[in-house]
């Protein structure tokens, strides 16, 4: 649910429960990549387990990466956007093939 705002999540879950009664959707787990992301985060002196919400954003970024050709990350200064991208790229490089980050200037 990385593309939803927090206020819409309960409504969405309610609609899904009405459409599919008695079925509970499990959270997607990417154990290998999450373990690699934790290692990369610790190498960068970041607190993976202590910052569960931020770690969840890294996983949401991964889910978005799997279904989009490109993406933009926006948010307030100091929210951890750059570190999330770099940790994810490092984890993907450690588990798959080398990933690089290309930053584009939207005003150019």
PDB file of C-alpha atoms in Angstrom:
ATOM      1  CA  UNK A   1       0.000   0.000   0.000  1.00  0.00           C
ATOM      2  CA  UNK A   2       2.872   2.331  -0.676  1.00  0.00           C
ATOM      3  CA  UNK A   3       0.814   4.579  -2.955  1.00  0.00           C
ATOM      4  CA  UNK A   4      -1.932   5.314  -0.416  1.00  0.00           C
ATOM      5  CA  UNK A   5      -2.064   8.056   2.123  1.00  0.00           C
ATOM      6  CA  UNK A   6      -2.432   6.881   5.708  1.00  0.00           C
ATOM      7  CA  UNK A   7      -6.029   8.133   6.008  1.00  0.00           C
ATOM      8  CA  UNK A   8      -7.178   5.909   3.106  1.00  0.00           C
ATOM      9  CA  UNK A   9      -5.734   2.631   4.403  1.00  0.00           C
ATOM     10  CA  UNK A  10      -8.597   1.762   6.813  1.00  0.00           C
ATOM     11  CA  UNK A  11     -11.191   2.471   4.115  1.00  0.00           C
ATOM     12  CA  UNK A  12      -9.307   0.312   1.605  1.00  0.00           C
ATOM     13  CA  UNK A  13      -8.971  -2.561   4.084  1.00  0.00           C
ATOM     14  CA  UNK A  14     -12.681  -2.284   4.888  1.00  0.00           C
ATOM     15  CA  UNK A  15     -13.586  -2.493   1.192  1.00  0.00           C
ATOM     16  CA  UNK A  16     -11.340  -5.522   0.700  1.00  0.00           C
ATOM     17  CA  UNK A  17     -12.890  -7.223   3.750  1.00  0.00           C
ATOM     18  CA  UNK A  18     -16.367  -6.626   2.308  1.00  0.00           C
ATOM     19  CA  UNK A  19     -15.388  -8.009  -1.097  1.00  0.00           C
ATOM     20  CA  UNK A  20     -13.509 -11.039   0.249  1.00  0.00           C
ATOM     21  CA  UNK A  21     -15.048 -11.969   3.619  1.00  0.00           C
ATOM     22  CA  UNK A  22     -13.021 -14.325   5.767  1.00  0.00           C
ATOM     23  CA  UNK A  23      -9.827 -13.938   3.762  1.00  0.00           C
ATOM     24  CA  UNK A  24      -6.829 -12.314   5.421  1.00  0.00           C
ATOM     25  CA  UNK A  25      -4.130 -10.924   3.109  1.00  0.00           C
ATOM     26  CA  UNK A  26      -0.620 -11.585   4.300  1.00  0.00           C
ATOM     27  CA  UNK A  27       2.074  -8.946   4.180  1.00  0.00           C
ATOM     28  CA  UNK A  28       4.592  -9.482   1.400  1.00  0.00           C
ATOM     29  CA  UNK A  29       7.934 -10.659   2.773  1.00  0.00           C
ATOM     30  CA  UNK A  30      11.236 -10.230   0.988  1.00  0.00           C
ATOM     31  CA  UNK A  31      13.379 -11.924   3.613  1.00  0.00           C
ATOM     32  CA  UNK A  32      16.648 -12.113   1.665  1.00  0.00           C
ATOM     33  CA  UNK A  33      16.534  -8.480   0.604  1.00  0.00           C
ATOM     34  CA  UNK A  34      15.347  -7.290   4.022  1.00  0.00           C
ATOM     35  CA  UNK A  35      18.236  -9.140   5.696  1.00  0.00           C
ATOM     36  CA  UNK A  36      20.684  -7.611   3.222  1.00  0.00           C
ATOM     37  CA  UNK A  37      19.144  -4.154   3.809  1.00  0.00           C
ATOM     38  CA  UNK A  38      19.656  -4.572   7.551  1.00  0.00           C
ATOM     39  CA  UNK A  39      23.342  -5.391   6.973  1.00  0.00           C
ATOM     40  CA  UNK A  40      23.771  -2.394   4.648  1.00  0.00           C
ATOM     41  CA  UNK A  41      22.011  -0.127   7.149  1.00  0.00           C
ATOM     42  CA  UNK A  42      24.285  -1.282   9.987  1.00  0.00           C
ATOM     43  CA  UNK A  43      27.351  -0.701   7.793  1.00  0.00           C
ATOM     44  CA  UNK A  44      26.156   2.896   7.395  1.00  0.00           C
ATOM     45  CA  UNK A  45      25.551   3.242  11.155  1.00  0.00           C
ATOM     46  CA  UNK A  46      21.775   3.348  10.700  1.00  0.00           C
ATOM     47  CA  UNK A  47      19.321   1.816  13.149  1.00  0.00           C
ATOM     48  CA  UNK A  48      17.293  -0.736  11.200  1.00  0.00           C
ATOM     49  CA  UNK A  49      15.443  -2.551  13.981  1.00  0.00           C
ATOM     50  CA  UNK A  50      14.985   0.567  16.110  1.00  0.00           C
ATOM     51  CA  UNK A  51      13.487   2.499  13.187  1.00  0.00           C
ATOM     52  CA  UNK A  52      10.817   0.050  12.095  1.00  0.00           C
ATOM     53  CA  UNK A  53       8.709   2.652  10.309  1.00  0.00           C
ATOM     54  CA  UNK A  54      11.686   3.757   8.217  1.00  0.00           C
ATOM     55  CA  UNK A  55      12.614   0.127   7.478  1.00  0.00           C
ATOM     56  CA  UNK A  56       9.027  -0.376   6.326  1.00  0.00           C
ATOM     57  CA  UNK A  57       9.448   2.535   3.919  1.00  0.00           C
ATOM     58  CA  UNK A  58      12.500   0.802   2.437  1.00  0.00           C
ATOM     59  CA  UNK A  59      10.334  -2.285   1.819  1.00  0.00           C
ATOM     60  CA  UNK A  60       7.599  -0.114   0.274  1.00  0.00           C
ATOM     61  CA  UNK A  61      10.242   1.428  -1.974  1.00  0.00           C
ATOM     62  CA  UNK A  62      11.254  -2.101  -3.001  1.00  0.00           C
ATOM     63  CA  UNK A  63       7.647  -3.002  -3.825  1.00  0.00           C
ATOM     64  CA  UNK A  64       7.342   0.152  -5.929  1.00  0.00           C
ATOM     65  CA  UNK A  65      10.637  -0.654  -7.645  1.00  0.00           C
ATOM     66  CA  UNK A  66       9.277  -4.045  -8.700  1.00  0.00           C
ATOM     67  CA  UNK A  67       6.184  -2.609 -10.422  1.00  0.00           C
ATOM     68  CA  UNK A  68       7.455   0.700 -11.868  1.00  0.00           C
ATOM     69  CA  UNK A  69      10.028   1.597 -14.521  1.00  0.00           C
ATOM     70  CA  UNK A  70      11.124   4.676 -12.622  1.00  0.00           C
ATOM     71  CA  UNK A  71      10.170   6.442  -9.450  1.00  0.00           C
ATOM     72  CA  UNK A  72      10.493   9.679  -7.587  1.00  0.00           C
ATOM     73  CA  UNK A  73      10.801   9.988  -3.832  1.00  0.00           C
ATOM     74  CA  UNK A  74       9.466  13.119  -2.166  1.00  0.00           C
ATOM     75  CA  UNK A  75       9.164  14.207   1.428  1.00  0.00           C
ATOM     76  CA  UNK A  76      10.415  16.662   4.016  1.00  0.00           C
ATOM     77  CA  UNK A  77      14.074  17.392   4.626  1.00  0.00           C
ATOM     78  CA  UNK A  78      15.706  14.843   6.927  1.00  0.00           C
ATOM     79  CA  UNK A  79      13.052  12.168   6.434  1.00  0.00           C
ATOM     80  CA  UNK A  80      15.589   9.566   5.287  1.00  0.00           C
ATOM     81  CA  UNK A  81      14.772   9.501   1.575  1.00  0.00           C
ATOM     82  CA  UNK A  82      18.366   9.362   0.331  1.00  0.00           C
ATOM     83  CA  UNK A  83      19.417   6.766   2.894  1.00  0.00           C
ATOM     84  CA  UNK A  84      16.389   4.587   2.068  1.00  0.00           C
ATOM     85  CA  UNK A  85      17.289   4.658  -1.625  1.00  0.00           C
ATOM     86  CA  UNK A  86      20.962   3.952  -0.949  1.00  0.00           C
ATOM     87  CA  UNK A  87      20.231   1.132   1.509  1.00  0.00           C
ATOM     88  CA  UNK A  88      17.832  -0.486  -0.956  1.00  0.00           C
ATOM     89  CA  UNK A  89      20.352  -0.179  -3.809  1.00  0.00           C
ATOM     90  CA  UNK A  90      23.039  -1.710  -1.594  1.00  0.00           C
ATOM     91  CA  UNK A  91      20.765  -4.579  -0.548  1.00  0.00           C
ATOM     92  CA  UNK A  92      19.747  -5.298  -4.131  1.00  0.00           C
ATOM     93  CA  UNK A  93      23.400  -5.191  -5.212  1.00  0.00           C
ATOM     94  CA  UNK A  94      24.311  -7.644  -2.444  1.00  0.00           C
ATOM     95  CA  UNK A  95      21.555 -10.121  -3.321  1.00  0.00           C
ATOM     96  CA  UNK A  96      21.165  -9.743  -7.072  1.00  0.00           C
ATOM     97  CA  UNK A  97      23.254  -7.742  -9.487  1.00  0.00           C
ATOM     98  CA  UNK A  98      24.819  -4.320  -9.073  1.00  0.00           C
ATOM     99  CA  UNK A  99      22.274  -1.531  -8.846  1.00  0.00           C
ATOM    100  CA  UNK A 100      23.151   2.108  -9.354  1.00  0.00           C
ATOM    101  CA  UNK A 101      21.252   5.280  -8.594  1.00  0.00           C
ATOM    102  CA  UNK A 102      20.690   7.905 -11.276  1.00  0.00           C
ATOM    103  CA  UNK A 103      19.561  11.265  -9.950  1.00  0.00           C
ATOM    104  CA  UNK A 104      17.922  13.669 -12.337  1.00  0.00           C
ATOM    105  CA  UNK A 105      17.363  17.376 -11.874  1.00  0.00           C
ATOM    106  CA  UNK A 106      13.635  17.999 -12.456  1.00  0.00           C
ATOM    107  CA  UNK A 107      14.303  21.676 -13.182  1.00  0.00           C
ATOM    108  CA  UNK A 108      16.810  21.042 -15.938  1.00  0.00           C
TER     109      UNK A 108
END
